[in-house]
Amino acid sequence: MNREASIKELREQSEIVWDVLVIGGGATGLGVALDSASRGYKTLLLEQSDFAKGTSSRSTKLVHGGVRYMAQGDLLLVMEALHERGLMLKNAPHLTSDQEFVITVYSLWEAIMYTIGLKFYDLMAGRLSMGKSYFISRNNTLGRLPQLIPEGLKGGVVYHDGQFDDSRMALALAQSCVEEGGLVLNYFKVTGLLKNDNGQISGVIANEATSGEEFSIKANLVINATGVFADDIARMDNPRSKPTIKPSHGVHIVLDKSFLHSSSAIMIPKTDDGRVLFAIPWYDEVVVGTTDTPLDAISLEPIALEKEINFILHTAEKYLVKPPHRKDILCIFAGLRPLAANPDNPASTKEVSRRHKITLSPSGLLTIIGGKWTTYRRMAEETIDKAIKSGFLEKRKCVTSTLKLTTLMINNSSSRLIIYGEGLYEIEKIISENPELGNPIDARLPYSGAEIVWICRNEMPFSIEDVMARRTRALFLNARVSSEVAPEVARLMAKELGLDVKWQEEQVTLYNKLISNYL
Ligand SMILES: Cc1cc2nc3c(=O)[nH]c(=O)nc-3n(C[C@H](O)[C@H](O)[C@H](O)COP(=O)(O)OP(=O)(O)OC[C@H]3O[C@@H](n4cnc5c(N)ncnc54)[C@H](O)[C@@H]3O)c2cc1C
């Protein structure tokens, strides 16, 4: 992935008509672009900000069927997601892992209900099951979760789901799309749609962020995969189009691993206000969340509400021996669920389906909204199939169910650098040529200078934030420490990308301003 070369290619091919042009570089758009490119269609993806800047870097990081949706009776969604969970673990083993969860139970009725329910969850996964679920005694539960408050505890139910690094997965999809012949560009905002004499969409107008240069790009099919922003694109097509998205805010906090002190995750199935709360080990810390607050305003940089943070802290304090306080929080992150609105009950998000929705406008804008990270592949397959059925593309078979996002050769590596796929070898080479770059950028973060250098050469970062938030997860793991190392990251980036001291200073100022949103 090379931004300058890609922009040059776009400029040189200005007369080309793309088969598929995808707007939006989150899980949905990148999944669609990869599906399209791997079927051999000429594919371009444009992202207004950075890949996964929106919701796709702010998830709970679970590759899951959704125990909660099973409780709500949405069995088809759970079954589909469990199947996709299995495929994601097979096709991206370097970014996904098996995570053991323990549901805490406080009565015989809960013990029976969750044991049976989770047996059913296993069965629904079929041959892609991740391991059996079973009831464990009170002592066994406390052995696995030594930080759990023992009062009233009757035992636990163990089950397995997948866990992943969401923004690194997004980058792996972008990289794979390029490997399959597609072109992906970040910091390219679509500002309008082109239409032919028949009123049919024939391409887009897009602006490149650094120069403001405007591009008119022709395409046979334009796909709107912009998550919570999908209605903005729909209004470019038809200014009178009705809202289809009901956004919902979800907040997580990150705490030091000592608060959980376990490799097992806790799942609290019913908090005081009827929600689910997870405390999950992630890298070397613990992610706790989430909330579900209906919102009207949408933003690329949503900020957690104080009441959401307090809700998480107060709930965690009821279950954890060491109660977390505001000052213990390493990072707070908020994301917006792009839920498909229920036209009969527009105010609610609880009853709004978590399923995705694909629609085709009379002028040919294909829109995909809703869904989950876990089901991105299936959503993409259905979107391209719909385009074929609607006559936009010639028929070709989907190949992503077995498409590996990295080569099998590196699957056995236990190196932490495996998150960069085959980049692992190049990073090792950078370190062997310049051993100083092998040192961590800070003892409290797991990243080395060599990783920053490799990222600059291969993953199109544009700002310190791109490196800290999505290519590494430094911002999410420890916002304050990430701010302390910002000048050093800026220096490494400037050296690689040929930028001056002024750029470094501006970037550090911008980054320090940004991190207040995460504290
Ligand atoms: C709190 C929370 C927790 C979640 N946890 C999980 C989980 O554990 N597991 C799971 O499977 N799912 C989870 N999800 C769901 C999952 O994260 C989302 O379904 C998924 O990330 C949505 O991806 P998307 O691509 O549709 O949207 P986004 O990631 O928001 O991407 C849309 C992109 O479109 C771009 N865009 C908008 N307008 C334009 C334009 N004009 N031009 C160019 N680009 C544009 C935006 O910049 C953005 O990057 C969670 C969601 C939330 C909110």
PDB file of C-alpha atoms and ligand atoms in Angstrom, residues 23-29 46-50 52-56 58-64 164 188-190 225-229 233 236 248 250-252 290 300 335-338 370-375, ligand 1:
ATOM      1  CA  ILE A  23     -17.336   4.616  -0.417  1.00  0.00           C
ATOM      2  CA  GLY A  24     -16.173   3.987   3.174  1.00  0.00           C
ATOM      3  CA  GLY A  25     -13.077   2.250   4.544  1.00  0.00           C
ATOM      4  CA  GLY A  26     -14.475   0.547   7.650  1.00  0.00           C
ATOM      5  CA  ALA A  27     -15.146  -3.167   8.081  1.00  0.00           C
ATOM      6  CA  THR A  28     -18.096  -3.084   5.694  1.00  0.00           C
ATOM      7  CA  GLY A  29     -16.489  -1.142   2.846  1.00  0.00           C
ATOM      8  CA  LEU A  46     -12.287   5.710  -1.040  1.00  0.00           C
ATOM      9  CA  GLU A  47     -12.177   6.566   2.665  1.00  0.00           C
ATOM     10  CA  GLN A  48     -12.671  10.177   3.804  1.00  0.00           C
ATOM     11  CA  SER A  49     -10.419   9.825   6.847  1.00  0.00           C
ATOM     12  CA  ASP A  50      -8.267   6.859   7.848  1.00  0.00           C
ATOM     13  CA  ALA A  52     -11.240   2.116  10.394  1.00  0.00           C
ATOM     14  CA  LYS A  53     -11.274   5.653  11.825  1.00  0.00           C
ATOM     15  CA  GLY A  54     -15.031   5.230  12.457  1.00  0.00           C
ATOM     16  CA  THR A  55     -16.764   2.453  14.359  1.00  0.00           C
ATOM     17  CA  SER A  56     -14.486  -0.275  13.039  1.00  0.00           C
ATOM     18  CA  ARG A  58     -13.930   1.076  18.423  1.00  0.00           C
ATOM     19  CA  SER A  59     -15.614  -2.313  18.845  1.00  0.00           C
ATOM     20  CA  THR A  60     -15.509  -4.702  21.829  1.00  0.00           C
ATOM     21  CA  LYS A  61     -13.026  -6.692  19.712  1.00  0.00           C
ATOM     22  CA  LEU A  62     -15.111  -9.868  19.746  1.00  0.00           C
ATOM     23  CA  VAL A  63     -15.503 -12.295  16.884  1.00  0.00           C
ATOM     24  CA  HIS A  64     -18.736 -13.714  18.176  1.00  0.00           C
ATOM     25  CA  PHE A 164      -9.405  -9.840  17.482  1.00  0.00           C
ATOM     26  CA  PHE A 188     -10.274  10.821   0.010  1.00  0.00           C
ATOM     27  CA  LYS A 189     -13.730  12.219   0.720  1.00  0.00           C
ATOM     28  CA  VAL A 190     -16.641  11.619  -1.623  1.00  0.00           C
ATOM     29  CA  ALA A 225     -20.660   1.510   2.885  1.00  0.00           C
ATOM     30  CA  THR A 226     -20.284   4.542   5.118  1.00  0.00           C
ATOM     31  CA  GLY A 227     -21.793   3.195   8.356  1.00  0.00           C
ATOM     32  CA  VAL A 228     -23.503   5.923  10.380  1.00  0.00           C
ATOM     33  CA  PHE A 229     -22.837   8.356   7.503  1.00  0.00           C
ATOM     34  CA  ILE A 233     -24.454   9.714   0.808  1.00  0.00           C
ATOM     35  CA  MET A 236     -26.331  13.125  -2.399  1.00  0.00           C
ATOM     36  CA  SER A 248     -26.313   4.060  19.147  1.00  0.00           C
ATOM     37  CA  GLY A 250     -21.161   2.330  22.824  1.00  0.00           C
ATOM     38  CA  VAL A 251     -18.400   3.162  25.298  1.00  0.00           C
ATOM     39  CA  HIS A 252     -15.506   1.076  26.653  1.00  0.00           C
ATOM     40  CA  THR A 290     -20.103  -1.466  26.753  1.00  0.00           C
ATOM     41  CA  LEU A 300     -16.138  10.563  13.359  1.00  0.00           C
ATOM     42  CA  GLY A 335     -18.101   4.107  18.893  1.00  0.00           C
ATOM     43  CA  LEU A 336     -21.360   4.503  17.005  1.00  0.00           C
ATOM     44  CA  ARG A 337     -23.373   1.456  16.019  1.00  0.00           C
ATOM     45  CA  PRO A 338     -24.761   1.983  12.514  1.00  0.00           C
ATOM     46  CA  GLY A 370     -25.858  -2.370   9.972  1.00  0.00           C
ATOM     47  CA  GLY A 371     -24.446  -5.776  10.791  1.00  0.00           C
ATOM     48  CA  LYS A 372     -21.383  -6.625  12.837  1.00  0.00           C
ATOM     49  CA  TRP A 373     -17.624  -6.796  12.374  1.00  0.00           C
ATOM     50  CA  THR A 374     -17.906 -10.582  12.701  1.00  0.00           C
ATOM     51  CA  THR A 375     -20.225 -10.818   9.707  1.00  0.00           C
TER      52      THR A 375
HETATM   53  C1  LIG B   1     -19.407  -0.038  20.888  1.00  0.00           C
HETATM   54  C2  LIG B   1     -19.444  -1.050  19.784  1.00  0.00           C
HETATM   55  C3  LIG B   1     -18.971  -2.333  20.010  1.00  0.00           C
HETATM   56  C4  LIG B   1     -18.999  -3.274  18.991  1.00  0.00           C
HETATM   57  N1  LIG B   1     -18.462  -4.499  19.217  1.00  0.00           N
HETATM   58  C5  LIG B   1     -18.461  -5.419  18.250  1.00  0.00           C
HETATM   59  C6  LIG B   1     -17.837  -6.680  18.466  1.00  0.00           C
HETATM   60  O1  LIG B   1     -17.246  -6.935  19.506  1.00  0.00           O
HETATM   61  N2  LIG B   1     -17.895  -7.572  17.454  1.00  0.00           N
HETATM   62  C7  LIG B   1     -18.533  -7.330  16.287  1.00  0.00           C
HETATM   63  O2  LIG B   1     -18.590  -8.220  15.461  1.00  0.00           O
HETATM   64  N3  LIG B   1     -19.092  -6.128  16.030  1.00  0.00           N
HETATM   65  C8  LIG B   1     -19.058  -5.164  16.977  1.00  0.00           C
HETATM   66  N4  LIG B   1     -19.591  -3.929  16.740  1.00  0.00           N
HETATM   67  C9  LIG B   1     -20.142  -3.641  15.425  1.00  0.00           C
HETATM   68  C10 LIG B   1     -19.044  -3.259  14.416  1.00  0.00           C
HETATM   69  O3  LIG B   1     -17.999  -2.555  15.026  1.00  0.00           O
HETATM   70  C11 LIG B   1     -19.660  -2.434  13.293  1.00  0.00           C
HETATM   71  O4  LIG B   1     -20.766  -3.119  12.783  1.00  0.00           O
HETATM   72  C12 LIG B   1     -18.691  -2.160  12.155  1.00  0.00           C
HETATM   73  O5  LIG B   1     -17.456  -1.694  12.627  1.00  0.00           O
HETATM   74  C13 LIG B   1     -19.303  -1.138  11.211  1.00  0.00           C
HETATM   75  O6  LIG B   1     -18.411  -0.914  10.153  1.00  0.00           O
HETATM   76  P1  LIG B   1     -18.783   0.068   8.967  1.00  0.00           P
HETATM   77  O7  LIG B   1     -17.724  -0.084   7.961  1.00  0.00           O
HETATM   78  O8  LIG B   1     -20.180  -0.174   8.531  1.00  0.00           O
HETATM   79  O9  LIG B   1     -18.753   1.521   9.615  1.00  0.00           O
HETATM   80  P2  LIG B   1     -17.482   2.440   9.938  1.00  0.00           P
HETATM   81  O10 LIG B   1     -16.400   1.669  10.577  1.00  0.00           O
HETATM   82  O11 LIG B   1     -17.970   3.624  10.700  1.00  0.00           O
HETATM   83  O12 LIG B   1     -16.955   2.885   8.516  1.00  0.00           O
HETATM   84  C14 LIG B   1     -17.621   3.816   7.701  1.00  0.00           C
HETATM   85  C15 LIG B   1     -16.559   4.658   7.034  1.00  0.00           C
HETATM   86  O13 LIG B   1     -17.133   5.457   6.007  1.00  0.00           O
HETATM   87  C16 LIG B   1     -16.349   6.627   5.911  1.00  0.00           C
HETATM   88  N5  LIG B   1     -17.065   7.673   5.194  1.00  0.00           N
HETATM   89  C17 LIG B   1     -18.184   8.335   5.601  1.00  0.00           C
HETATM   90  N6  LIG B   1     -18.530   9.268   4.699  1.00  0.00           N
HETATM   91  C18 LIG B   1     -17.618   9.214   3.699  1.00  0.00           C
HETATM   92  C19 LIG B   1     -17.426   9.946   2.488  1.00  0.00           C
HETATM   93  N7  LIG B   1     -18.250  10.944   2.149  1.00  0.00           N
HETATM   94  N8  LIG B   1     -16.387   9.620   1.680  1.00  0.00           N
HETATM   95  C20 LIG B   1     -15.536   8.621   2.020  1.00  0.00           C
HETATM   96  N9  LIG B   1     -15.664   7.910   3.165  1.00  0.00           N
HETATM   97  C21 LIG B   1     -16.690   8.198   3.994  1.00  0.00           C
HETATM   98  C22 LIG B   1     -16.097   6.981   7.374  1.00  0.00           C
HETATM   99  O14 LIG B   1     -15.008   7.864   7.517  1.00  0.00           O
HETATM  100  C23 LIG B   1     -15.868   5.612   8.001  1.00  0.00           C
HETATM  101  O15 LIG B   1     -14.503   5.280   8.104  1.00  0.00           O
HETATM  102  C24 LIG B   1     -19.548  -2.943  17.735  1.00  0.00           C
HETATM  103  C25 LIG B   1     -20.023  -1.656  17.505  1.00  0.00           C
HETATM  104  C26 LIG B   1     -19.942  -0.707  18.523  1.00  0.00           C
HETATM  105  C27 LIG B   1     -20.400   0.683  18.270  1.00  0.00           C
END
